[in-house]
Coordinates of C-alpha atoms and ligand atoms in Angstrom, one line a residue:
X4 CA 0.0 0.0 0.0
X5 CA 3.0 2.3 0.1
X6 CA 5.0 3.9 -2.7
X7 CA 8.1 2.3 -4.2
X8 CA 11.1 2.2 -1.9
X9 CA 13.7 4.8 -2.8
X10 CA 17.0 3.4 -3.9
X11 CA 19.5 5.7 -2.1
X12 CA 19.9 7.5 1.2
X13 CA 19.4 11.0 -0.3
X14 CA 16.2 10.0 -1.9
X15 CA 15.0 8.2 1.2
X16 CA 15.6 11.3 3.3
X17 CA 13.8 13.5 0.8
X18 CA 10.9 11.0 0.9
X19 CA 10.8 11.0 4.7
X20 CA 10.7 14.8 4.7
X21 CA 7.9 14.9 2.2
X22 CA 5.9 12.4 4.3
X23 CA 6.4 14.4 7.4
X24 CA 5.3 17.6 5.7
X25 CA 2.2 15.8 4.4
X26 CA 1.6 14.5 7.9
X27 CA 1.9 17.9 9.5
X28 CA -0.4 19.5 6.9
X29 CA -2.9 16.7 7.3
X30 CA -3.0 17.1 11.0
X31 CA -3.9 20.8 10.6
X32 CA -6.8 20.1 8.3
X33 CA -10.4 20.1 9.4
X34 CA -12.7 19.3 6.5
X35 CA -16.4 19.4 7.5
X36 CA -19.9 20.3 6.4
X37 CA -22.5 22.2 8.2
X38 CA -25.8 20.4 8.2
X39 CA -29.1 22.1 9.1
X40 CA -32.7 22.8 8.1
X41 CA -33.1 26.1 6.2
X42 CA -33.0 29.1 8.5
X43 CA -31.4 27.4 11.5
X44 CA -28.4 29.6 11.1
X45 CA -25.9 27.8 8.9
X46 CA -24.9 30.9 6.9
X47 CA -24.6 33.1 10.0
X48 CA -22.4 30.5 11.8
X49 CA -20.2 30.1 8.7
X50 CA -19.8 33.8 8.5
X51 CA -18.9 34.1 12.2
X52 CA -16.3 31.4 11.8
X53 CA -14.7 33.8 9.2
X54 CA -15.0 36.6 11.7
X55 CA -13.4 34.7 14.5
X56 CA -10.7 33.4 12.3
X57 CA -9.8 37.0 11.4
X58 CA -10.7 36.5 7.7
X59 CA -13.3 39.3 7.8
X60 CA -13.4 42.3 10.1
X61 CA -17.1 42.7 10.3
X62 CA -19.8 40.2 9.8
X63 CA -23.1 40.9 8.1
X64 CA -21.9 40.9 4.5
X65 CA -23.0 37.4 3.5
X66 CA -26.7 37.8 3.7
X67 CA -28.7 40.6 2.1
X68 CA -30.4 41.1 5.4
X69 CA -33.1 43.4 4.3
X70 CA -34.0 41.5 1.2
X71 CA -33.6 38.2 2.8
X72 CA -31.6 37.0 -0.2
X73 CA -28.3 35.2 -0.1
X74 CA -25.8 37.7 -1.6
X75 CA -23.4 35.3 -3.1
X76 CA -21.5 38.1 -4.8
X77 CA -20.6 39.3 -1.3
X78 CA -18.7 36.0 -0.8
X79 CA -16.8 37.1 -3.8
X80 CA -16.1 40.5 -2.3
X81 CA -14.8 38.7 0.8
X82 CA -12.6 36.5 -1.3
X83 CA -11.1 39.6 -2.9
X84 CA -10.7 41.4 0.3
X85 CA -9.1 38.7 2.4
X86 CA -7.9 36.0 0.1
X87 CA -10.5 33.4 1.1
X88 CA -10.7 30.8 -1.6
X89 CA -14.0 29.4 -2.6
X90 CA -14.1 26.5 -5.0
X91 CA -17.9 26.7 -5.4
X92 CA -17.8 23.6 -3.3
X93 CA -15.6 24.5 -0.4
X94 CA -14.1 27.4 1.4
X95 CA -10.6 27.3 2.8
X96 CA -9.1 29.5 5.4
X97 CA -7.1 29.3 8.6
X98 CA -8.5 29.4 12.1
X99 CA -5.8 29.7 14.7
X100 CA -3.4 26.9 13.8
X101 CA -5.9 24.8 11.8
X102 CA -6.6 24.9 8.1
X103 CA -10.4 24.8 7.7
X104 CA -12.2 23.4 4.6
X105 CA -15.9 24.1 5.0
X106 CA -17.8 22.1 2.4
X107 CA -20.8 23.8 0.9
X108 CA -24.0 21.8 1.4
X109 CA -26.5 23.5 -0.8
X110 CA -29.8 23.9 0.8
X111 CA -33.2 25.6 0.1
X112 CA -34.1 25.3 -3.5
X113 CA -30.6 24.0 -4.5
X114 CA -30.9 20.9 -2.3
X115 CA -29.8 18.0 -4.5
X116 CA -27.7 14.9 -4.7
X117 CA -24.7 17.2 -4.4
X118 CA -25.8 18.1 -0.9
X119 CA -25.7 14.5 0.1
X120 CA -22.5 13.7 -1.9
X121 CA -20.7 16.5 -0.3
X122 CA -21.0 14.7 3.0
X123 CA -19.0 11.9 1.5
X124 CA -16.1 14.3 1.3
X125 CA -16.4 15.5 4.9
X126 CA -14.4 14.2 7.9
X127 CA -17.0 15.6 10.4
X128 CA -20.1 17.6 10.5
X129 CA -21.6 20.5 12.5
X130 CA -25.3 20.1 13.0
X131 CA -27.0 23.4 13.6
X132 CA -30.4 23.2 15.3
X133 CA -32.8 26.1 16.0
X134 CA -33.5 26.1 19.8
X135 CA -37.1 26.9 19.2
X136 CA -37.7 24.3 16.5
X137 CA -35.6 21.3 17.5
X138 CA -34.6 18.6 14.9
X139 CA -36.3 19.4 11.6
X140 CA -36.8 17.4 8.4
X141 CA -33.8 18.4 6.4
X142 CA -31.5 18.0 9.4
X143 CA -32.8 14.4 9.8
X144 CA -32.1 13.5 6.2
X145 CA -28.6 15.0 6.2
X146 CA -27.8 13.4 9.6
X147 CA -28.8 10.0 8.2
X148 CA -25.9 10.3 5.6
X149 CA -23.4 11.2 8.4
X150 CA -24.7 8.3 10.4
X151 CA -24.2 5.9 7.4
X152 CA -20.6 7.1 7.2
X153 CA -20.1 7.0 10.9
X154 CA -18.5 10.5 10.9
X155 CA -18.4 12.6 14.1
X156 CA -21.1 15.2 14.5
X157 CA -21.0 18.2 16.7
X158 CA -24.3 19.8 17.5
X159 CA -24.7 23.5 17.9
X160 CA -28.1 24.5 19.4
X161 CA -28.5 28.0 18.0
X162 CA -30.7 31.1 18.6
X163 CA -30.4 30.8 22.4
X164 CA -31.0 34.6 22.5
X165 CA -34.6 34.0 21.5
X166 CA -37.3 32.2 23.5
X167 CA -36.7 28.6 22.8
X168 CA -37.4 25.1 24.1
X169 CA -36.1 23.6 27.3
X170 CA -32.4 22.5 26.8
X171 CA -33.0 19.1 28.3
X172 CA -36.0 18.6 26.0
X173 CA -33.8 19.5 23.0
X174 CA -31.0 17.2 24.0
X175 CA -33.6 14.4 24.4
X176 CA -35.0 15.1 21.0
X177 CA -31.6 14.8 19.4
X178 CA -31.2 11.4 21.0
X179 CA -34.7 10.2 20.1
X180 CA -35.1 11.5 16.6
X181 CA -31.6 10.8 15.4
X182 CA -31.0 7.6 17.4
X183 CA -27.6 8.9 18.8
X184 CA -26.3 9.7 22.3
X185 CA -26.0 13.4 23.0
X186 CA -23.4 14.7 25.5
X187 CA -23.6 18.4 26.4
X188 CA -20.1 19.9 26.5
X189 CA -21.5 23.2 27.6
X190 CA -24.8 24.4 29.0
X191 CA -26.7 27.7 28.5
X192 CA -26.6 30.3 31.2
X193 CA -30.1 31.7 31.0
X194 CA -32.1 31.8 27.8
X195 CA -33.9 34.2 25.6
X196 CA -33.4 37.8 26.8
X197 CA -31.5 36.4 29.8
X198 CA -29.1 34.4 27.8
X199 CA -25.7 35.3 29.2
X200 CA -23.3 32.7 27.9
X201 CA -22.3 29.1 28.5
X202 CA -21.1 26.9 31.4
X203 CA -18.5 24.3 30.8
X204 CA -20.1 21.0 31.9
X205 CA -16.8 19.6 33.1
X206 CA -15.1 22.5 34.8
X207 CA -18.4 24.3 35.7
X208 CA -16.7 27.6 34.7
X209 CA -18.8 30.1 32.9
X210 CA -17.9 32.1 29.8
X211 CA -20.2 35.1 29.9
X212 CA -20.5 37.5 27.0
X213 CA -21.4 41.1 26.5
X214 CA -23.5 42.5 23.7
X215 CA -21.5 44.9 21.6
X216 CA -22.8 48.1 20.2
X217 CA -22.1 46.8 16.7
X218 CA -24.5 43.9 17.3
X219 CA -23.1 40.6 16.1
X220 CA -20.9 42.1 13.5
X221 CA -17.9 42.2 15.9
X222 CA -16.5 39.6 18.3
X223 CA -18.4 39.7 21.6
X224 CA -16.2 40.5 24.7
X225 CA -16.3 37.7 27.2
X226 CA -15.1 36.8 30.7
X227 CA -14.5 33.4 32.3
X228 CA -15.3 32.9 36.0
X229 CA -16.9 30.5 38.4
X230 CA -20.6 30.6 39.3
X231 CA -19.9 32.0 42.7
X232 CA -17.6 34.7 41.3
X233 CA -20.3 35.6 38.9
X234 CA -22.8 36.0 41.7
X235 CA -20.4 38.0 43.9
X236 CA -19.6 40.4 41.1
X237 CA -23.3 40.8 40.4
X238 CA -23.1 39.5 36.8
X239 CA -25.4 36.6 37.6
X240 CA -28.5 36.8 39.8
X241 CA -29.0 34.4 42.7
X242 CA -32.0 32.9 40.9
X243 CA -30.1 32.3 37.6
X244 CA -27.2 30.8 39.4
X245 CA -29.2 28.4 41.6
X246 CA -31.1 27.3 38.5
X247 CA -27.9 26.7 36.6
X248 CA -26.3 24.8 39.6
X249 CA -29.4 22.6 39.7
X250 CA -29.2 21.9 35.9
X251 CA -25.5 21.1 36.0
X252 CA -26.0 18.7 38.9
X253 CA -28.8 17.0 37.0
X254 CA -26.6 16.6 34.0
X255 CA -23.8 15.1 36.1
X256 CA -26.2 12.6 37.5
X257 CA -28.4 11.7 34.5
X258 CA -26.4 12.8 31.5
X259 CA -24.3 10.6 29.2
X260 CA -20.7 10.1 30.0
X261 CA -18.5 11.3 27.2
X262 CA -16.5 8.6 25.4
X263 CA -14.2 9.9 22.7
X264 CA -14.2 6.7 20.7
X265 CA -18.0 6.8 20.4
X266 CA -17.9 10.4 19.3
X267 CA -15.3 9.7 16.6
X268 CA -17.4 6.8 15.3
X269 CA -20.5 8.9 15.1
X270 CA -22.4 7.2 17.9
X271 CA -22.4 10.2 20.3
X272 CA -22.7 13.9 19.5
X273 CA -21.0 16.7 21.4
X274 CA -23.7 19.3 22.1
X275 CA -23.0 23.1 22.5
X276 CA -25.4 26.0 23.0
X277 CA -25.0 29.6 21.6
X278 CA -26.3 32.3 19.5
X279 CA -24.6 32.7 16.1
X280 CA -26.3 36.1 15.6
X281 CA -25.0 37.8 18.8
X282 CA -21.7 35.7 18.9
X283 CA -22.5 34.3 22.4
X284 CA -20.9 30.9 22.8
X285 CA -19.1 30.9 19.5
X286 CA -15.5 31.1 20.4
X287 CA -15.7 28.2 22.9
X288 CA -17.5 26.2 20.3
X289 CA -15.1 26.9 17.5
X290 CA -12.1 26.2 19.7
X291 CA -13.6 23.0 20.9
X292 CA -14.4 22.0 17.4
X293 CA -10.8 22.4 16.2
X294 CA -9.6 20.4 19.2
X295 CA -12.0 17.5 18.9
X296 CA -13.0 17.1 15.2
X297 CA -10.6 14.7 13.5
X298 CA -8.1 15.5 10.8
X299 CA -8.4 13.5 7.5
X300 CA -8.1 9.8 8.3
X301 CA -7.6 6.6 6.3
X302 CA -10.2 5.8 3.7
X303 CA -11.3 2.3 2.6
X304 CA -10.4 1.2 -1.0
X305 CA -10.4 -1.9 -3.2
X306 CA -6.9 -2.8 -4.4
X307 CA -6.1 -4.3 -7.8
X308 CA -5.0 -7.6 -6.2
X309 CA -8.5 -8.1 -4.9
X310 CA -7.8 -7.1 -1.3
X311 CA -9.5 -4.4 0.6
X312 CA -7.5 -1.9 2.7
X313 CA -7.2 1.6 4.1
X314 CA -5.4 4.3 2.2
X315 CA -3.5 6.4 4.8
X316 CA -3.4 10.2 4.3
X317 CA 0.3 10.7 5.0
X318 CA 1.8 7.2 4.2
X319 CA 0.3 6.8 0.8
X320 CA 1.2 9.0 -2.2
X321 CA -1.3 11.3 -3.8
X322 CA -4.9 10.0 -4.2
X323 CA -8.3 11.7 -4.5
X324 CA -11.8 11.0 -5.6
X325 CA -14.4 13.0 -7.5
X326 CA -17.4 13.9 -5.4
X327 CA -19.1 16.6 -7.5
X328 CA -19.2 17.6 -11.2
X329 CA -20.5 21.0 -12.0
X330 CA -21.2 22.0 -15.6
X331 CA -20.5 25.7 -15.9
X332 CA -23.4 27.7 -17.1
X333 CA -21.2 30.8 -17.5
X334 CA -20.6 31.3 -21.2
X335 CA -17.1 32.6 -20.4
X336 CA -16.1 29.1 -19.2
X337 CA -18.2 26.6 -21.1
X338 CA -16.8 23.5 -19.6
X339 CA -17.4 21.3 -16.6
X340 CA -15.4 21.2 -13.3
X341 CA -14.8 18.1 -11.3
X342 CA -14.3 18.6 -7.6
X343 CA -11.7 16.3 -6.0
X344 CA -11.4 15.6 -2.4
X345 CA -7.7 14.8 -1.6
X346 CA -7.4 11.6 0.5
X347 CA -3.6 11.0 0.6
X348 CA -0.3 12.5 -0.3
X349 CA 0.5 15.9 -1.7
X350 CA -1.3 17.1 -4.8
X351 CA 1.2 18.7 -7.2
X352 CA -0.3 20.3 -10.3
X353 CA 2.4 19.2 -12.8
X354 CA 2.7 15.6 -11.6
X355 CA 1.2 12.9 -13.8
X356 CA -1.5 10.9 -12.1
X357 CA -3.7 8.0 -13.1
X358 CA -7.4 8.2 -13.7
X359 CA -8.1 4.8 -12.2
X360 CA -11.4 3.7 -14.0
X361 CA -9.8 4.2 -17.4
X362 CA -6.2 3.4 -16.3
X363 CA -5.1 6.4 -18.3
X364 CA -2.3 8.7 -17.2
X365 CA -3.5 12.4 -17.0
X366 CA -2.1 15.7 -15.8
X367 CA -4.3 17.9 -13.7
X368 CA -2.6 21.0 -14.8
X369 CA -5.9 22.9 -15.1
X370 CA -6.6 22.7 -11.4
X371 CA -8.3 25.6 -9.7
X372 CA -9.7 27.3 -6.8
X373 CA -12.2 30.0 -7.5
X374 CA -10.7 33.3 -6.4
X375 CA -12.7 36.6 -6.5
X376 CA -14.9 35.2 -9.2
X377 CA -11.8 34.3 -11.3
X378 CA -10.2 30.9 -11.4
X379 CA -6.9 30.8 -9.6
X380 CA -4.5 28.0 -10.4
X381 CA -3.6 25.8 -7.5
X382 CA -0.1 24.2 -7.5
X383 CA -0.2 22.1 -4.3
X384 CA -2.8 20.8 -1.9
X385 CA -3.0 18.3 0.9
X386 CA -5.3 15.6 2.3
X387 CA -8.7 17.1 3.2
X388 CA -8.4 19.9 0.6
X389 CA -10.8 20.3 -2.3
X390 CA -9.5 21.0 -5.8
X391 CA -11.5 21.8 -8.8
X392 CA -10.2 20.5 -12.1
X393 CA -11.4 21.1 -15.6
X394 CA -13.2 18.0 -16.7
X395 CA -12.2 17.0 -20.2
X396 CA -15.0 14.5 -20.2
X397 CA -13.2 11.7 -18.4
X398 CA -14.4 12.1 -14.9
X399 CA -17.5 10.6 -13.4
X400 CA -18.8 11.0 -9.8
X401 CA -16.9 8.7 -7.5
X402 CA -13.8 8.2 -9.7
X403 CA -10.5 7.6 -8.0
X404 CA -7.4 9.5 -9.2
X405 CA -4.0 8.6 -7.8
X406 CA -0.3 8.6 -8.5
X407 CA 0.0 4.8 -8.2
X408 CA -3.3 3.8 -9.7
X409 CA -3.6 0.4 -8.0
X410 CA -6.7 1.0 -5.9
X411 CA -10.2 2.5 -6.2
X412 CA -12.1 4.1 -3.3
X413 CA -15.4 2.5 -2.6
X414 CA -18.1 3.9 -4.9
X415 CA -20.3 6.7 -3.7
X416 CA -23.8 5.7 -2.8
X417 CA -26.9 6.7 -4.7
X418 CA -29.5 8.5 -2.8
X419 CA -33.2 7.8 -2.9
X420 CA -35.0 10.3 -5.2
X421 CA -37.5 12.9 -3.9
X422 CA -38.7 14.2 -7.3
X423 CA -39.6 12.2 -10.3
X424 CA -40.5 13.3 -13.8
X425 CA -41.3 12.0 -17.3
X426 CA -39.1 13.6 -19.9
X427 CA -39.2 13.3 -23.7
X428 CA -37.6 15.0 -26.7
X429 CA -40.0 17.4 -28.4
X430 CA -38.7 16.2 -31.8
X431 CA -38.8 12.4 -32.5
X432 CA -35.8 12.8 -34.7
X433 CA -33.6 13.7 -31.7
X434 CA -34.4 10.5 -29.8
X435 CA -30.9 9.0 -30.3
X436 CA -29.1 12.2 -29.1
X437 CA -31.6 12.4 -26.2
X438 CA -30.8 8.8 -25.1
X439 CA -27.1 9.5 -25.3
X440 CA -27.4 12.7 -23.3
X441 CA -29.5 11.2 -20.6
X442 CA -27.1 8.3 -20.3
X443 CA -24.1 10.7 -20.0
X444 CA -25.8 13.0 -17.5
X445 CA -26.8 10.0 -15.4
X446 CA -23.2 9.0 -15.3
X447 CA -22.3 12.4 -14.2
X448 CA -24.7 11.9 -11.3
X449 CA -27.0 14.8 -12.3
X450 CA -30.1 12.6 -12.3
X451 CA -31.0 8.9 -12.0
X452 CA -32.9 7.0 -14.7
X453 CA -35.8 4.8 -13.6
X454 CA -37.9 2.4 -15.7
X455 CA -41.5 2.1 -14.8
X456 CA -42.4 -1.5 -14.2
X457 CA -46.2 -1.5 -13.9
X458 CA -49.2 0.4 -15.1
X459 CA -49.0 0.5 -18.8
X460 CA -46.1 1.7 -21.0
X461 CA -42.5 1.0 -20.0
X462 CA -41.7 4.7 -19.6
X463 CA -38.3 6.2 -18.9
X464 CA -38.5 8.4 -15.8
X465 CA -35.8 10.7 -14.4
X466 CA -35.5 11.1 -10.7
X467 CA -33.5 13.4 -8.5
X468 CA -33.2 14.6 -4.9
X469 CA -34.0 18.3 -5.8
X470 CA -36.1 19.7 -8.7
X471 CA -33.3 22.0 -9.7
X472 CA -31.6 19.0 -11.2
X473 CA -34.3 18.8 -13.9
X474 CA -33.6 22.4 -14.9
X475 CA -29.9 21.5 -15.2
X476 CA -30.8 18.4 -17.1
X477 CA -32.9 20.3 -19.7
X478 CA -30.3 23.0 -20.0
X479 CA -27.5 20.5 -20.6
X480 CA -29.6 18.4 -23.1
X481 CA -30.3 21.6 -25.0
X482 CA -26.7 23.1 -24.9
X483 CA -24.6 19.9 -25.2
X484 CA -26.8 17.6 -27.2
X485 CA -29.1 20.0 -29.1
X486 CA -32.2 18.3 -27.8
X487 CA -35.2 20.3 -26.6
X488 CA -37.3 18.4 -24.1
X489 CA -40.7 18.5 -22.5
X490 CA -40.9 17.5 -18.8
X491 CA -43.8 16.5 -16.6
X492 CA -43.1 16.4 -12.9
X493 CA -45.0 13.4 -11.3
X494 CA -46.5 13.3 -7.9
X495 CA -44.0 11.0 -6.2
X496 CA -42.1 12.7 -3.4
X497 CA -40.2 9.9 -1.8
X498 CA -38.4 6.8 -3.2
X499 CA -36.6 3.9 -1.7
X500 CA -34.9 0.7 -2.9
X501 CA -36.8 -2.4 -2.0
X502 CA -34.9 -5.3 -0.5
X503 CA -37.0 -8.5 -0.4
X504 CA -39.3 -10.3 -2.7
X505 CA -41.2 -7.8 -4.8
X506 CA -44.1 -10.2 -5.5
X507 CA -45.0 -10.4 -1.8
X508 CA -44.6 -6.6 -1.1
X509 CA -48.0 -5.2 -0.1
X510 CA -48.5 -1.8 -1.6
X511 CA -51.0 1.0 -2.1
X512 CA -52.2 1.6 -5.7
X513 CA -50.7 5.1 -5.4
X514 CA -47.2 3.7 -5.1
X515 CA -45.2 3.0 -8.3
X516 CA -42.9 0.1 -9.0
X517 CA -39.8 1.0 -11.0
X518 CA -36.3 -0.3 -11.7
X519 CA -33.1 1.6 -11.7
X520 CA -30.3 1.4 -14.3
X521 CA -28.7 -1.5 -12.5
X522 CA -32.0 -3.4 -12.4
X523 CA -32.7 -2.8 -8.7
X524 CA -36.3 -2.4 -7.6
X525 CA -37.3 1.1 -6.6
X526 CA -40.6 2.0 -4.9
X527 CA -41.9 5.5 -5.4
X528 CA -44.4 6.9 -2.9
X529 CA -46.4 10.1 -2.9
X530 CA -45.4 11.0 0.6
X531 CA -43.1 10.1 3.5
X532 CA -46.2 9.0 5.4
X533 CA -47.2 6.5 2.6
X534 CA -43.7 5.1 2.7
X535 CA -43.7 4.7 6.4
X536 CA -47.1 3.0 6.2
X537 CA -45.7 0.6 3.5
X538 CA -42.7 -0.2 5.7
X539 CA -45.1 -1.1 8.6
X540 CA -47.2 -3.2 6.4
X541 CA -44.2 -5.2 5.1
X542 CA -42.0 -6.1 8.1
X543 CA -40.2 -8.8 6.0
X544 CA -39.1 -6.2 3.5
X545 CA -36.7 -3.3 3.8
X546 CA -36.9 0.1 2.2
X547 CA -33.4 1.6 1.9
X548 CA -32.3 5.1 1.2
X549 CA -28.8 4.6 -0.1
X550 CA -27.3 2.0 -2.4
X551 CA -23.7 1.6 -3.3
Ligands
G4P21 P1 -29.5 29.3 7.0 O1 -28.2 29.6 6.3 O2 -29.4 28.1 7.9 O3 -30.7 29.2 6.1 O4 -29.8 30.5 8.1 P2 -29.2 31.9 8.2 O5 -27.9 31.9 8.8 O6 -29.4 32.6 6.9 O7 -30.2 32.5 9.3 C1 -31.6 32.5 9.1 C2 -32.2 33.6 10.0 O8 -32.0 33.4 11.4 C3 -31.6 35.0 9.7 O9 -32.6 35.9 10.0 C4 -30.6 35.1 10.8 O10 -30.2 36.5 11.1 C5 -31.3 34.5 11.9 N1 -30.3 33.9 12.9 C6 -29.3 33.1 12.7 N2 -28.7 32.8 13.9 C7 -29.4 33.5 14.9 C8 -29.3 33.6 16.3 O11 -28.4 33.0 16.9 N3 -30.3 34.4 16.9 C9 -31.2 35.0 16.2 N4 -32.1 35.7 17.0 N5 -31.4 34.9 14.9 C10 -30.5 34.2 14.2 P3 -33.6 36.6 8.9 O12 -34.7 37.3 9.6 O13 -34.0 35.6 7.9 O14 -32.7 37.5 8.2 P4 -32.1 38.9 8.7 O15 -33.1 39.9 8.4 O16 -31.8 38.7 10.2 O17 -30.9 38.9 7.9

């Protein structure tokens, strides 16, 4: 699993130096995604991470606050101002000694397969929960992908400055709804208008914050002291302090004990409280995140000799996999970009590498980060980093690229669709080009093709996680294959692969039986409730949400 042994002493020493530099760089990396339901505060938290890392001087640029619109061009302005690099897929910057790679998990109307696939490139996740709303639908779905991968998840219960639910109730909900143990690392001191800061559950010391005149756009000043000191100096009322003491005692007696191994394998989540808007509780959270979230670790692969093994980030030479392909709709750059997550070794732009599926040697000389709206060439990168490369048509989602070419990372899973449509070329004469385009775009992972198995004609259906994919599909068919199409969105909102004998599966007439491109049975339901009902009715069958 390691590179060829160097023949002489000088080469060996250079090799050791290179390995140690890769090891050091790897240890500094934290590559993660923020998962949340829309409006829980993901954007605000990301922006505050930039504020606390010193990348921006004032927060409040990212969101067009008055219009409520995401102002993506402001990200660009920030890039130009401070040299933050954004690959349209990840943002990289330093926080204290760590190198942060925040993966972008598109939400709202952009929610798609990419959102899920991005989680395949993350080493950990921050789950943001709105204290008034608890665990919401989109958070559940995204968490399920993290759970499948067994990556560590840190929970940030946000908006503590607003009236919210009881913290014990929220922690219990995380455990029940997500089926994971939750271990509070800190605890809120007051809530709503009385929210003052957080208490460390182990040391019982408080970090109390002060509101700044500039609102949340500047770091909030804080002081750390004991509960008694806080009462003596009148920063905490007797009532608030005795309530807090009681809650901390209750946690000591009834709370989960923290076990690092369970956290690292995704079975236990570390829970923090705070307010991303007012900055209360952010620094303790960010510091704790850097300390406890893991750097890039080994990744499982299939080797050419038929064995299965782990590829180590610093012991193995360069390797990466493609987790996202984005066709550029900008007429200035009419090409597609493949986003690579580096898994081992140092990426060097000029070095030849092997595209494992085709066993072809390629050079990734056109490798980029986006920089101030312009592409910026990137010469070197390390495990955990994300690099965008121009896709000359060779890359598909999940492909392995490496300098040795003797293994392939496990394929990325397919995710159950949430929107289904019937699509056809408007001109019969373009049928061949249409079929070719659909096959190609399926391979790129833009959509999945399903074949209807019952109820009349054997129609071709396209399915995706988010409806935006259909727009992309129609655009690409028109631009790249000169095929105009008509599309009818069907009423199915929830799909799952069926494991078990299809002939004995009891189903409602509203459910549709289909097959995917690999001949696996897919059931399409009109709602989550109908799917849950079908699962209850068929205890001997299993409905699964991911397939390899
Ligand atoms: P998202 O990316 O997860 O969708 O959420 P985003 O950060 O955009 O936040 C959604 C709304 O919640 C925003 O308000 C934001 O200001 C607010 N928010 C985020 N964190 C906190 C918090 O800790 N406390 C409070 N009180 N509010 C928070 P908005 O009304 O949609 O926009 P705006 O007018 O405030 O910009």
